[in-house]
Structures are given as C-alpha cells and as structure tokens.
Coordinates of C-alpha atoms in Angstrom, one line a residue:
M1 CA 0.0 0.0 0.0
S2 CA 1.4 3.4 -1.0
K3 CA 2.1 5.8 1.8
S4 CA 0.8 9.4 1.8
P5 CA 3.4 12.1 2.3
K6 CA 3.8 13.2 5.8
A7 CA 2.1 16.5 6.6
P8 CA 4.5 19.2 7.9
S9 CA 3.9 20.1 11.5
G10 CA 1.8 23.2 12.0
T11 CA -0.1 22.9 8.7
S12 CA -3.7 24.0 8.8
D13 CA -5.0 22.7 5.5
R14 CA -5.4 19.2 6.9
V15 CA -7.2 20.0 10.1
L16 CA -10.0 17.4 10.9
T17 CA -13.5 18.9 10.7
N18 CA -17.0 17.6 10.9
R19 CA -19.4 17.8 8.0
Q20 CA -20.4 21.3 9.1
G21 CA -16.9 22.4 8.6
H22 CA -16.2 22.8 12.3
P23 CA -12.6 22.0 13.3
I24 CA -12.2 19.2 15.8
A25 CA -9.8 19.8 18.6
N26 CA -10.4 16.6 20.5
N27 CA -11.2 13.4 18.6
Q28 CA -10.2 11.1 21.5
S29 CA -12.7 11.7 24.2
Q30 CA -16.5 12.4 24.6
R31 CA -17.7 15.2 26.8
T32 CA -18.4 13.7 30.2
V33 CA -19.1 14.8 33.7
G34 CA -15.7 14.1 35.2
S35 CA -13.1 11.8 33.6
R36 CA -15.3 8.7 34.3
G37 CA -18.6 10.1 33.0
P38 CA -21.5 9.9 32.6
A39 CA -21.5 11.3 29.0
T40 CA -23.7 14.3 28.2
L41 CA -26.3 14.4 25.5
E42 CA -25.0 17.4 23.6
N43 CA -21.9 15.5 22.5
Y44 CA -22.4 16.9 19.0
Q45 CA -19.1 15.6 17.5
F46 CA -19.6 12.2 18.9
L47 CA -23.2 12.0 17.8
E48 CA -22.3 13.1 14.3
K49 CA -19.5 10.6 14.1
I50 CA -21.3 7.6 15.5
T51 CA -24.6 8.1 13.7
H52 CA -22.8 8.4 10.4
F53 CA -20.9 5.2 11.3
D54 CA -24.1 3.5 12.1
R55 CA -25.4 4.3 8.6
E56 CA -22.2 4.0 6.5
R57 CA -23.4 0.8 4.8
I58 CA -26.1 0.8 2.3
P59 CA -28.1 -2.4 1.4
E60 CA -25.8 -4.6 -0.5
R61 CA -26.9 -5.7 -4.0
V62 CA -29.2 -8.7 -4.0
V63 CA -27.0 -10.1 -6.8
H64 CA -23.5 -9.0 -7.8
A65 CA -22.8 -7.8 -4.3
R66 CA -19.0 -8.3 -4.5
G67 CA -17.4 -6.4 -7.3
F68 CA -14.6 -4.1 -8.4
V69 CA -14.7 -1.0 -10.5
C70 CA -12.0 0.6 -12.7
Y71 CA -12.0 3.1 -15.5
G72 CA -10.8 3.3 -19.1
E73 CA -11.9 4.2 -22.6
F74 CA -13.3 2.6 -25.7
E75 CA -11.7 3.4 -29.0
A76 CA -13.9 2.9 -32.0
T77 CA -12.7 1.7 -35.4
G78 CA -15.4 3.6 -37.2
K79 CA -16.5 0.3 -38.7
I80 CA -18.6 -2.7 -37.9
G81 CA -16.5 -5.5 -39.3
D82 CA -15.5 -4.3 -42.8
E83 CA -18.5 -1.9 -43.2
P84 CA -19.0 1.7 -42.0
A85 CA -20.6 1.7 -38.6
S86 CA -23.2 4.1 -39.9
K87 CA -24.7 1.3 -42.0
Y88 CA -26.1 -0.2 -38.8
T89 CA -26.2 2.5 -36.1
R90 CA -26.3 6.2 -35.7
A91 CA -24.8 5.9 -32.2
K92 CA -22.1 8.6 -32.1
L93 CA -19.5 6.6 -30.1
F94 CA -19.1 4.2 -33.0
Q95 CA -18.9 6.6 -36.0
E96 CA -15.4 7.8 -36.3
P97 CA -12.1 5.8 -36.4
G98 CA -10.1 6.6 -33.3
K99 CA -13.0 8.2 -31.4
K100 CA -12.5 7.6 -27.6
T101 CA -15.3 7.3 -25.1
P102 CA -14.5 7.2 -21.4
L103 CA -16.0 4.4 -19.4
A104 CA -16.3 2.7 -16.0
I105 CA -16.6 -1.1 -15.7
R106 CA -17.6 -3.2 -12.8
F107 CA -16.6 -6.9 -12.6
S108 CA -18.4 -9.0 -10.0
T109 CA -19.6 -12.3 -8.7
V110 CA -23.3 -12.9 -8.7
I111 CA -24.5 -15.0 -5.8
G112 CA -22.1 -14.4 -2.9
G113 CA -22.3 -11.6 -0.5
R114 CA -20.2 -8.5 -0.4
D115 CA -17.3 -10.2 1.4
S116 CA -17.5 -13.6 -0.3
S117 CA -14.8 -15.4 -2.3
E118 CA -13.9 -14.2 -5.8
V119 CA -13.0 -17.7 -6.8
A120 CA -16.4 -19.2 -6.1
R121 CA -18.1 -21.1 -9.0
D122 CA -20.4 -18.4 -10.2
P123 CA -21.2 -16.3 -13.3
R124 CA -19.2 -13.1 -13.3
G125 CA -20.8 -9.7 -14.0
F126 CA -19.3 -7.7 -16.8
A127 CA -21.0 -4.3 -16.7
V128 CA -19.8 -1.3 -18.7
K129 CA -20.9 2.3 -18.4
F130 CA -20.0 4.4 -21.4
Y131 CA -20.0 8.1 -20.7
T132 CA -21.0 9.2 -24.3
E133 CA -21.8 12.7 -25.6
D134 CA -25.4 11.6 -25.9
G135 CA -25.6 10.5 -22.3
N136 CA -24.7 7.2 -20.6
W137 CA -24.9 3.8 -22.2
D138 CA -24.9 0.8 -19.8
L139 CA -24.1 -2.6 -21.2
V140 CA -24.8 -5.0 -18.3
G141 CA -23.6 -8.5 -19.1
N142 CA -21.8 -11.6 -17.8
N143 CA -18.7 -13.6 -18.6
L144 CA -20.8 -16.4 -19.9
A145 CA -22.7 -16.0 -23.2
V146 CA -26.1 -17.5 -22.0
F147 CA -28.3 -17.5 -18.9
F148 CA -30.3 -20.1 -16.9
I149 CA -33.8 -18.9 -17.9
R150 CA -35.5 -17.1 -20.8
D151 CA -38.3 -15.2 -19.0
A152 CA -37.7 -12.6 -16.3
I153 CA -40.6 -13.8 -14.2
K154 CA -38.4 -16.8 -13.2
F155 CA -35.5 -14.6 -12.1
P156 CA -36.4 -14.5 -8.4
D157 CA -36.8 -18.3 -8.5
V158 CA -33.4 -19.1 -10.1
I159 CA -31.6 -16.7 -7.8
H160 CA -33.4 -18.1 -4.7
S161 CA -32.3 -21.6 -5.7
L162 CA -28.7 -20.4 -6.0
K163 CA -28.7 -18.3 -2.8
P164 CA -28.3 -19.9 0.7
D165 CA -31.1 -22.0 2.2
P166 CA -33.5 -19.7 4.1
V167 CA -33.3 -22.0 7.1
T168 CA -29.7 -23.3 7.2
F169 CA -28.2 -20.3 5.3
R170 CA -25.9 -22.6 3.3
Q171 CA -25.7 -22.9 -0.4
E172 CA -27.2 -26.4 -1.0
P173 CA -26.6 -28.4 -4.2
N174 CA -30.0 -30.2 -3.7
R175 CA -31.8 -26.8 -3.9
I176 CA -29.9 -25.7 -6.9
F177 CA -30.4 -28.9 -8.9
D178 CA -34.0 -29.3 -7.7
F179 CA -34.8 -26.1 -9.5
M180 CA -32.6 -26.8 -12.5
S181 CA -33.9 -30.3 -13.0
Q182 CA -37.3 -28.8 -13.5
T183 CA -36.0 -26.1 -15.9
P184 CA -34.6 -27.9 -19.0
E185 CA -33.6 -24.5 -20.6
S186 CA -30.9 -24.3 -17.9
M187 CA -28.9 -27.2 -19.3
H188 CA -26.8 -25.0 -21.6
M189 CA -25.9 -22.5 -18.9
L190 CA -25.1 -25.3 -16.4
T191 CA -22.7 -26.9 -19.0
H192 CA -20.9 -23.5 -19.2
L193 CA -21.0 -22.8 -15.4
F194 CA -19.8 -26.1 -14.1
S195 CA -16.9 -26.3 -16.6
P196 CA -13.8 -24.3 -15.7
R197 CA -15.4 -21.2 -17.3
G198 CA -17.4 -21.0 -14.1
I199 CA -14.2 -20.0 -12.2
P200 CA -12.2 -17.4 -14.1
A201 CA -8.6 -17.1 -12.9
S202 CA -8.9 -13.3 -12.9
Y203 CA -11.1 -10.6 -14.2
R204 CA -8.5 -9.8 -16.8
H205 CA -8.6 -13.3 -18.3
M206 CA -12.3 -13.7 -19.0
E207 CA -14.7 -12.8 -21.8
G208 CA -17.7 -10.5 -21.6
F209 CA -21.1 -10.8 -23.2
G210 CA -24.2 -8.6 -23.4
V211 CA -26.2 -11.9 -23.1
N212 CA -29.5 -10.1 -24.1
T213 CA -30.5 -9.4 -27.6
Y214 CA -30.5 -5.6 -28.4
K215 CA -31.1 -3.6 -31.5
M216 CA -29.0 -1.0 -33.5
V217 CA -30.8 1.8 -35.4
N218 CA -29.3 3.8 -38.3
A219 CA -29.9 7.3 -39.5
Q220 CA -32.8 6.1 -41.7
G221 CA -34.4 4.3 -38.7
D222 CA -33.7 0.8 -40.0
T223 CA -33.1 -1.7 -37.2
V224 CA -31.1 -4.9 -36.8
L225 CA -30.8 -7.4 -33.9
V226 CA -27.4 -7.5 -32.2
K227 CA -25.5 -9.4 -29.5
Y228 CA -22.3 -7.8 -27.9
H229 CA -19.0 -9.6 -27.1
F230 CA -15.8 -8.6 -25.4
H231 CA -12.8 -10.8 -25.9
P232 CA -9.6 -10.4 -23.8
R233 CA -6.3 -9.7 -25.5
C234 CA -4.5 -11.4 -22.7
G235 CA -6.4 -14.6 -23.4
L236 CA -8.6 -16.8 -21.2
A237 CA -7.6 -18.5 -18.0
S238 CA -9.7 -20.6 -15.6
L239 CA -9.4 -22.6 -12.4
T240 CA -10.5 -26.0 -11.4
A241 CA -12.4 -26.3 -8.2
E242 CA -9.3 -27.8 -6.5
E243 CA -7.0 -24.9 -7.5
A244 CA -9.7 -22.4 -6.6
A245 CA -9.9 -23.9 -3.1
K246 CA -6.2 -23.3 -2.6
V247 CA -6.6 -19.6 -3.7
Q248 CA -9.6 -19.1 -1.4
G249 CA -7.6 -20.5 1.5
Q250 CA -5.3 -17.5 1.2
D251 CA -7.2 -14.7 -0.4
L252 CA -10.9 -14.0 -0.8
G253 CA -10.3 -11.0 -3.1
S254 CA -7.8 -12.4 -5.5
A255 CA -9.5 -11.1 -8.7
S256 CA -9.9 -7.5 -7.4
K257 CA -6.3 -7.5 -6.2
D258 CA -5.0 -8.8 -9.6
L259 CA -6.9 -6.1 -11.5
Y260 CA -5.9 -3.3 -9.2
E261 CA -2.3 -4.2 -9.2
A262 CA -2.1 -4.8 -12.9
I263 CA -3.4 -1.4 -13.7
G264 CA -1.1 0.1 -11.0
R265 CA 1.8 -1.5 -12.8
G266 CA 0.8 0.0 -16.1
E267 CA -0.4 -3.4 -17.5
H268 CA -3.6 -2.0 -18.9
P269 CA -6.0 -4.8 -19.7
Q270 CA -7.7 -4.7 -23.2
W271 CA -10.7 -6.3 -24.7
D272 CA -11.7 -6.4 -28.4
M273 CA -15.4 -5.5 -28.7
Y274 CA -17.5 -7.4 -31.3
V275 CA -21.1 -7.5 -32.4
Q276 CA -23.2 -10.1 -34.1
I277 CA -25.9 -8.9 -36.4
M278 CA -29.2 -10.4 -37.5
E279 CA -32.1 -9.0 -39.6
D280 CA -34.8 -7.7 -37.4
H281 CA -37.6 -10.3 -37.6
D282 CA -38.4 -13.6 -35.8
H283 CA -36.3 -15.9 -38.1
P284 CA -38.6 -18.9 -38.6
E285 CA -35.8 -20.7 -40.4
L286 CA -33.9 -21.2 -37.2
D287 CA -34.7 -24.0 -34.7
W288 CA -34.1 -21.6 -31.8
D289 CA -35.4 -18.1 -31.1
P290 CA -32.9 -15.3 -31.4
L291 CA -34.5 -13.6 -28.4
D292 CA -33.9 -16.6 -26.2
D293 CA -31.1 -15.9 -23.6
T294 CA -30.4 -19.6 -23.2
K295 CA -29.0 -19.7 -26.7
I296 CA -26.0 -18.3 -28.5
W297 CA -25.9 -17.2 -32.1
P298 CA -23.5 -19.6 -33.9
E299 CA -20.6 -17.6 -35.2
K300 CA -20.3 -19.6 -38.4
D301 CA -23.8 -18.2 -39.3
F302 CA -23.6 -14.9 -37.6
P303 CA -19.9 -13.9 -37.6
L304 CA -18.3 -11.6 -35.0
R305 CA -17.8 -8.0 -36.4
H306 CA -15.1 -5.9 -34.8
L307 CA -16.2 -2.5 -33.3
G308 CA -13.2 -1.3 -31.3
V309 CA -11.0 -1.8 -28.3
M310 CA -11.7 -1.3 -24.6
T311 CA -8.7 -0.4 -22.4
L312 CA -8.7 -0.1 -18.6
N313 CA -6.2 2.3 -17.3
R314 CA -7.3 3.9 -14.0
N315 CA -8.3 2.6 -10.6
V316 CA -10.9 4.0 -8.2
E317 CA -9.9 6.5 -5.5
D318 CA -12.7 5.5 -3.1
F319 CA -14.2 2.1 -3.0
F320 CA -17.5 3.0 -1.5
N321 CA -18.3 6.0 -3.7
E322 CA -17.2 4.5 -6.9
N323 CA -17.9 0.8 -6.5
E324 CA -20.7 0.4 -4.0
Q325 CA -22.6 3.4 -5.4
I326 CA -22.1 2.8 -9.1
A327 CA -25.5 1.9 -10.6
M328 CA -26.0 0.1 -13.9
G329 CA -29.2 -0.6 -15.8
T330 CA -30.1 -2.3 -19.0
G331 CA -32.5 0.5 -19.9
V332 CA -29.7 3.0 -20.2
L333 CA -29.3 3.3 -23.9
V334 CA -28.3 6.1 -26.3
D335 CA -29.7 7.2 -29.6
G336 CA -28.9 4.6 -32.2
L337 CA -29.2 1.7 -29.8
D338 CA -32.5 0.1 -28.8
F339 CA -34.3 -2.7 -27.0
S340 CA -35.4 -6.0 -28.5
D341 CA -38.5 -7.9 -27.3
D342 CA -36.2 -10.2 -25.3
K343 CA -38.3 -11.3 -22.3
M344 CA -35.3 -11.2 -20.0
L345 CA -34.2 -7.8 -21.2
V346 CA -37.6 -6.2 -20.6
G347 CA -37.8 -7.5 -17.1
R348 CA -34.2 -6.5 -16.3
T349 CA -34.8 -3.0 -17.6
F350 CA -37.4 -2.4 -14.9
S351 CA -35.7 -4.3 -12.1
Y352 CA -32.2 -2.8 -12.4
S353 CA -33.2 0.8 -12.1
D354 CA -35.8 0.0 -9.5
T355 CA -33.3 -1.7 -7.2
Q356 CA -30.8 1.3 -7.6
R357 CA -33.5 3.7 -6.4
Y358 CA -34.1 1.4 -3.4
R359 CA -30.5 0.7 -2.6
V360 CA -28.7 4.0 -3.4
G361 CA -31.6 6.4 -3.3
T362 CA -33.9 8.4 -5.5
N363 CA -31.1 10.7 -6.7
Y364 CA -28.5 8.1 -7.4
L365 CA -27.9 9.6 -10.9
Q366 CA -26.6 12.8 -9.3
L367 CA -23.6 10.9 -7.8
P368 CA -20.4 11.5 -9.7
V369 CA -19.8 7.9 -10.8
N370 CA -23.3 7.7 -12.3
Q371 CA -23.6 11.2 -13.8
A372 CA -23.8 11.6 -17.6
K373 CA -20.4 13.3 -17.6
N374 CA -20.2 14.2 -21.3
A375 CA -23.8 15.2 -22.0
K376 CA -26.0 18.0 -20.7
V377 CA -28.6 17.0 -18.2
H378 CA -31.8 19.1 -18.0
T379 CA -34.8 17.6 -16.3
N380 CA -38.0 18.6 -14.5
L381 CA -37.2 16.1 -11.7
N382 CA -36.6 17.6 -8.3
G383 CA -36.8 16.7 -4.6
G384 CA -36.3 13.3 -3.0
Q385 CA -33.7 12.1 -0.5
M386 CA -30.2 13.4 -0.8
S387 CA -30.9 15.8 -3.7
F388 CA -28.2 18.4 -4.0
R389 CA -29.1 20.3 -7.1
R390 CA -31.7 20.8 -9.8
D391 CA -30.9 20.0 -13.4
L392 CA -31.6 23.5 -14.7
A393 CA -30.7 24.5 -18.3
P394 CA -29.1 27.9 -19.0
G395 CA -31.9 30.5 -19.0
Q396 CA -34.5 28.1 -17.7
N397 CA -37.2 29.6 -15.5
P398 CA -36.6 28.0 -12.1
H399 CA -40.3 28.3 -11.4
V400 CA -41.3 26.0 -14.2
N401 CA -40.7 22.3 -13.5
Y402 CA -43.3 21.0 -15.9
E403 CA -43.7 20.7 -19.7
P404 CA -45.2 22.1 -21.9
S405 CA -44.8 25.8 -20.9
I406 CA -44.4 29.1 -22.7
H407 CA -42.5 30.6 -19.8
N408 CA -38.9 29.5 -20.5
G409 CA -39.3 25.9 -19.4
L410 CA -37.7 22.9 -20.9
Q411 CA -38.9 21.8 -24.4
E412 CA -39.0 18.5 -26.3
L413 CA -36.4 17.8 -28.9
P414 CA -37.8 19.5 -32.1
Q415 CA -37.6 16.4 -34.2
E416 CA -37.8 12.8 -33.1
E417 CA -35.2 10.5 -34.8
P418 CA -36.6 7.9 -37.2
S419 CA -37.1 4.3 -36.1
N420 CA -38.7 1.9 -38.5
Q421 CA -39.4 -0.9 -36.1
P422 CA -41.2 -4.0 -37.4
E423 CA -44.9 -4.2 -36.9
I424 CA -45.8 -6.8 -34.2
R425 CA -49.2 -8.4 -33.9
G426 CA -50.4 -11.1 -31.5
R427 CA -52.8 -12.1 -28.8
L428 CA -52.0 -11.2 -25.3
T429 CA -50.9 -14.4 -23.6
R430 CA -48.8 -15.9 -20.8
S431 CA -46.8 -18.5 -22.6
V432 CA -43.2 -19.6 -23.4
I433 CA -41.6 -19.0 -26.7
E434 CA -42.3 -21.7 -29.2
R435 CA -38.8 -22.8 -30.4
R436 CA -37.2 -23.9 -27.2
N437 CA -34.8 -26.7 -28.3
D438 CA -33.3 -26.9 -24.8
Y439 CA -30.6 -29.6 -25.5
A440 CA -28.9 -29.0 -28.9
Q441 CA -26.7 -26.0 -27.9
A442 CA -25.7 -27.7 -24.6
R443 CA -24.6 -30.6 -26.8
G444 CA -22.6 -28.2 -28.9
R445 CA -20.9 -26.7 -25.9
Y446 CA -20.0 -30.2 -24.5
C447 CA -18.4 -31.0 -27.9
T448 CA -16.4 -27.8 -28.2
M449 CA -14.7 -27.9 -24.8
M450 CA -11.1 -28.7 -24.4
D451 CA -10.6 -32.2 -22.9
W452 CA -9.5 -30.9 -19.5
E453 CA -12.6 -28.6 -19.4
R454 CA -14.9 -31.6 -20.2
D455 CA -13.3 -33.7 -17.5
D456 CA -13.7 -31.0 -15.0
L457 CA -17.3 -30.4 -15.9
V458 CA -18.1 -34.1 -15.3
L459 CA -16.2 -34.0 -12.0
N460 CA -18.0 -30.9 -10.8
M461 CA -21.5 -32.1 -11.8
G462 CA -21.0 -35.6 -10.4
T463 CA -19.5 -34.3 -7.1
L464 CA -22.4 -31.9 -6.4
L465 CA -25.2 -34.2 -7.7
G466 CA -23.8 -36.7 -5.3
Q467 CA -25.0 -34.5 -2.5
C468 CA -28.6 -34.4 -3.9
E469 CA -31.7 -36.5 -3.3
R470 CA -32.3 -39.5 -5.6
D471 CA -35.3 -37.9 -7.5
V472 CA -33.2 -34.8 -8.3
Q473 CA -30.2 -37.0 -9.4
E474 CA -32.4 -39.1 -11.7
R475 CA -34.0 -36.2 -13.5
M476 CA -30.6 -34.4 -14.0
V477 CA -29.0 -37.6 -15.4
W478 CA -32.1 -37.9 -17.8
H479 CA -31.5 -34.3 -19.0
L480 CA -27.8 -34.8 -19.5
L481 CA -28.3 -38.0 -21.5
L482 CA -30.7 -36.0 -23.7
V483 CA -27.8 -33.5 -24.2
H484 CA -25.1 -36.1 -25.0
D485 CA -24.6 -39.9 -24.3
E486 CA -21.1 -39.4 -22.7
Y487 CA -22.2 -36.4 -20.6
G488 CA -25.0 -38.2 -18.9
T489 CA -23.2 -41.5 -18.7
R490 CA -20.1 -40.2 -17.1
V491 CA -22.0 -38.0 -14.6
G492 CA -24.3 -41.0 -13.9
E493 CA -21.4 -43.3 -13.2
M494 CA -20.1 -40.9 -10.5
I495 CA -23.4 -41.1 -8.6
G496 CA -24.4 -44.7 -9.5
I497 CA -27.2 -44.1 -11.9
A498 CA -27.3 -45.7 -15.3
A499 CA -29.4 -44.8 -18.3
D500 CA -31.7 -47.8 -17.8
E501 CA -32.6 -46.5 -14.3
V502 CA -34.0 -43.2 -15.8
R503 CA -35.4 -44.5 -19.0
H504 CA -38.9 -44.7 -17.5
L505 CA -39.0 -41.0 -16.7
Q506 CA -41.5 -39.0 -18.8
P507 CA -40.9 -35.4 -20.1
L508 CA -41.7 -32.8 -17.5
P509 CA -45.3 -31.3 -17.5
K510 CA -45.5 -28.6 -20.2
Q511 CA -42.1 -29.6 -21.6
I512 CA -41.9 -29.5 -25.4
L513 CA -39.4 -31.9 -27.0
T514 CA -38.2 -31.5 -30.6
E515 CA -38.4 -34.4 -33.0
E516 CA -34.7 -34.9 -32.4
D517 CA -35.3 -35.0 -28.7
E518 CA -38.1 -37.5 -29.1
R519 CA -35.8 -39.7 -31.1
R520 CA -33.0 -39.4 -28.6
L521 CA -35.4 -40.2 -25.8
Q522 CA -36.2 -43.6 -27.4
N523 CA -32.5 -44.4 -27.4
L524 CA -31.6 -42.7 -24.2
G525 CA -27.8 -43.2 -23.6
R526 CA -27.4 -45.1 -26.9
N527 CA -27.6 -42.4 -29.5
G528 CA -24.1 -42.9 -30.8
D529 CA -22.9 -39.4 -29.9
K530 CA -19.3 -38.5 -30.7
I531 CA -17.1 -35.7 -29.5
D532 CA -16.9 -33.8 -32.8
P533 CA -16.4 -30.0 -32.3
T534 CA -16.0 -29.4 -36.1
I535 CA -19.7 -29.7 -36.8
W536 CA -20.4 -26.6 -34.6
G537 CA -18.0 -24.3 -36.3
Q538 CA -15.7 -21.9 -34.5
W539 CA -17.5 -20.7 -31.3
T540 CA -16.3 -18.2 -28.8
S541 CA -16.6 -21.1 -26.4
S542 CA -14.1 -23.2 -28.3
V543 CA -11.1 -20.9 -28.0
K544 CA -8.2 -22.0 -25.8
N545 CA -8.6 -21.8 -22.1
Y546 CA -5.4 -21.7 -20.0
R547 CA -5.5 -24.1 -17.0
A548 CA -4.4 -21.7 -14.3
S549 CA -3.0 -22.9 -11.0
A550 CA -3.4 -21.4 -7.5
E551 CA 0.3 -20.3 -7.8
D552 CA -0.5 -18.4 -11.0
V553 CA -3.3 -16.5 -9.4
L554 CA -1.5 -15.8 -6.1
G555 CA 1.5 -14.7 -8.1
G556 CA -0.4 -12.1 -10.0
M557 CA -0.9 -14.1 -13.2
R558 CA 2.7 -13.0 -14.2
N559 CA 3.7 -16.1 -16.2
V560 CA 0.4 -16.9 -17.9
P561 CA 0.6 -17.0 -21.8
T562 CA -0.8 -13.8 -23.2
E563 CA -2.4 -13.9 -26.6
P564 CA -5.8 -12.6 -27.8
A565 CA -8.4 -15.2 -27.0
M566 CA -9.8 -15.1 -30.5
N567 CA -6.5 -16.1 -32.0
Q568 CA -6.3 -19.3 -29.9
A569 CA -8.5 -22.1 -31.3
A570 CA -8.9 -24.9 -28.8
E571 CA -6.7 -27.9 -29.4

C-alpha cells in the first residue's frame, strides 16, 4: 500500500473537521461529567461521528454484491466489421475511427455476499458504463454468453435456488439442482458454469457478453438485432475447483487484487469488442429463437464483427463512492441503440433501475460515478432524499418544472429521430416461446470444450449431484443424457445411476421436445454421440482456455501466456 506524504507540522489545511466544517480539537474523548462520566447528550461531534458510522453501509446488492470498479476508454474503429458503422447504427460513439469514449466497468460475482470469495463457482458480472456525448450507455452483461432462464418472471426463482437456504443459510446443491432439474432450458448454462469457465482465474482473463439481444438503429431508422461480445487480449484462463480452493484459503479477493495491481503496474487490460448482427424479424428458419437468452448465435452463421477496443487504465480512488454506489441498468441506452423484445431484457430493464433507487436512493444519478459526464442534463425532476441540485438548463425559468410551458421551461427535442421498427401483432398471452430446443446447444458446448474442461465439468457435476436426493439425481441424469450420451453416462457413473434407471421418466409437465429430442429419448444413452467440435464451427466457447494454478493466481498471473483469445483455437 502506498504511503501518503507526511504533513508538515503546523499545517492548517489538513485539520480534521465535521461535515459542518467545524474544526475538531479533540477526537479522542467524549464530553463527560468528570473523567469517568456519565456522558452528556450534547456530544455533537460524537453523535455526528457515530450516527454516520451507524449508517455508512447501504443495502448490498441482492446479486453482484461483491465487485470491483475501474476506469478506461473505448476506442472505435469507425466500422462494424468491414463496413461503415453508420450502415447499422447512428450511435455517435461508433462513427469515427479513433474516437475515444470514457467508461467505467464493474466486474463482479453474482450469488455471494459483499465479502464472499472471488474464486467461487459463479457467473461473473461484466457491466460497462460508457460516458458518451449523448448520455450514458450501460451494457450490463456476464462472462458467460447465455443464462439459466429465458423469461424474467423466473429470475427471483433461479436466484433463490442459488442463494443460501433460508433455514440453514448454506448454499445447497440439492436446492440448486432441484430447480434446474425442473428447468430444462438451464442445461446450456449449467454446462458452461460447471466447466472451468465458471471460475475465471482473474477478471482480466475472462470474456464479456451482453447476453441479451439488443437492436441497432441507423440514421434512416432501419433496425437490426445484435449481440455484444468482449474478448480479452491477454487470453482466457480458468481454475479447477481444486485450485480455486487453494486460492480461497489464502485470499478471498484475488480477482480484485489482480486487476488493481495490474493497472497500477501499467499493464492495462484490453478487450476487443465485437457485435453479431441479424435481420430484425423472428427468423422462422432457425430451430431456436434469437431472443432466447439460453441460446448463443452460432458464429459460423452470424460472424463476429469488430467494433473497437476497450482499455482499462485507472483505478478507483474511493471504493464506496465508486464501487458500492455505481449503478447500472439495461434500460440505459443512447440514440442509435434500442431494446429488442427479449423477455429477460424487458424484465431486467425495470428491475435494475428500481433496485438502484431502493439501494442507493432516488437521486442516485446525481452521484459523480453515475452522472452523464459528457452530456448536458436538463430535467424537471426535483426533490427526494439526498438531492443536492436541480438539473436546470441555462436560462431556464426555475419556477417552471413542468412541460409544456411558454414561460422559458424545458422543451422537447424539435424532431424525433426515425425508427422503422417492425410491426408486431399477436394475442395477449402468458406462454413460453415456441422454439425452445433446450438440449442442442448444450450438446454443442459439450463437444467444443477442451478435454480438461470436459473432464472438470463431469467431475463438478458428479460431485455436487452426489449431495442431492435421488429424484433430483435421476432427473438431472435424464436431462444430461438428452444432451449427450457421454455427458449423462459419465456423470451418472459418478453417482451410481445408469441410463436404464432413468429410461422410464416422462418429459416434464408442459415440456416440449423437438423431433430430435423424441428420437433421442427412445434411445436414451445409446444415440451414438461423438465428440466432434467441427460440426459446430468456431465458437467463442471453443477458444483456448489456459489451465491456471493457484500459484499463477496468487503470483499475480505474471507467467500466464498472453495472446488474444480469438487467436487461440482450442486444441
């Protein structure tokens, strides 16, 4: 830890004061009657100090409680792939080659509390706040490309299953797999999470994904569907559970430490930013829905197109103000970017901003880390807890906090930008999307892993399912056999369950199987599956993943091979 320069004796510019600006001459003793007390009620300095201390924690995030923030910039290429960025979006931050946009990023774990381990098996948050000239853009994603569920109404359920038991307050595999065994769409995410990708060796050595499907809008108002990717230039590195346990025994905050010290050394981490693009309609030719968060878009069909480079080059100066109070939201978009009808995205867009108002306060957007630093802010919002200014425009009548007005109030933008969104018709309903296909992409992920990743996945699944009740075990083995013969067989062998012992199980109520699933069910465990990654094309998931050791992590990842992840095809 760096030492602050010693203040010369007699200096007055570093005198301790209270929040009223009153100098404090005695910060060692309360005012008491005699040296032994009792204390008096008018102990103003003590009361100010202790009551602030009593309130210096705000509610921790329900998810992503432990995280770390740093700052940097995004430099655009001016293109999307080989084409001008303007073909697809009018968002200003992408238009000019070399244009730099400052940003803040928060990496995090999802399930653990604020002081939990940073090498727990858990998705990692990858949330970027771009301070653009048109206001802030928040891209709130994860290090894994998919999610457990496809509809936001299930979000409280999946998080409750992953959180500690409300009675024992322990994270219980039986609760997790009880929920997942009844949620077939989760098989793809589980196959990612319980592989080594579920424990990144550091924040610098992991990918980032927007996960949700968004839209881009160009100057003519034409729209396309998009998915965002960030790929680390220093390559991927992950830990097995065994190596992670060694790290956790010595350091609960290894990932934050690694990032902070790397930036401090001038080793500024970089990620290449890519986007996948799809025409804006429902794509009936696909056997999966492009708005389904449990699916990736295969890169052989929807190639990655380079947008620019993100560089992280500055650490926070105050953990609480810049980390605990930074507030991200999926609804924070700028002109030229838009929402899709992704059911998870719509739910997140309400939930994220709602929880920030509860957790940080009504005026959380006035805090420096959350302000729109490079855009003008003029609103008719005022009041609420901890408000310290009004967002008045130059010349605005301060008496007018409504619109419309002819007395120098705020006015709407004279012309609304074009947006030629597709027309949508349908009956109001409560139903799941039609093209679910819950097993095919999980099978692809199993086939595209490196051998050591696949072995670790089987070990982790088998070990944790071994702690579950028999009915949960049987249903999970049934699902895994529908994914891939070897996957289900190897996990089943670890817990003593063969395909013949689960062959009698029927599909879950309301579960829809594809024709391929029905065929596989008739030959459960005997479908002749091979490990053939070539049929899936080059996926992000199939790039090389360095098998990091505890010594690598505790040593600051100094000797880990560094090469851009996208240049390293899995062997």
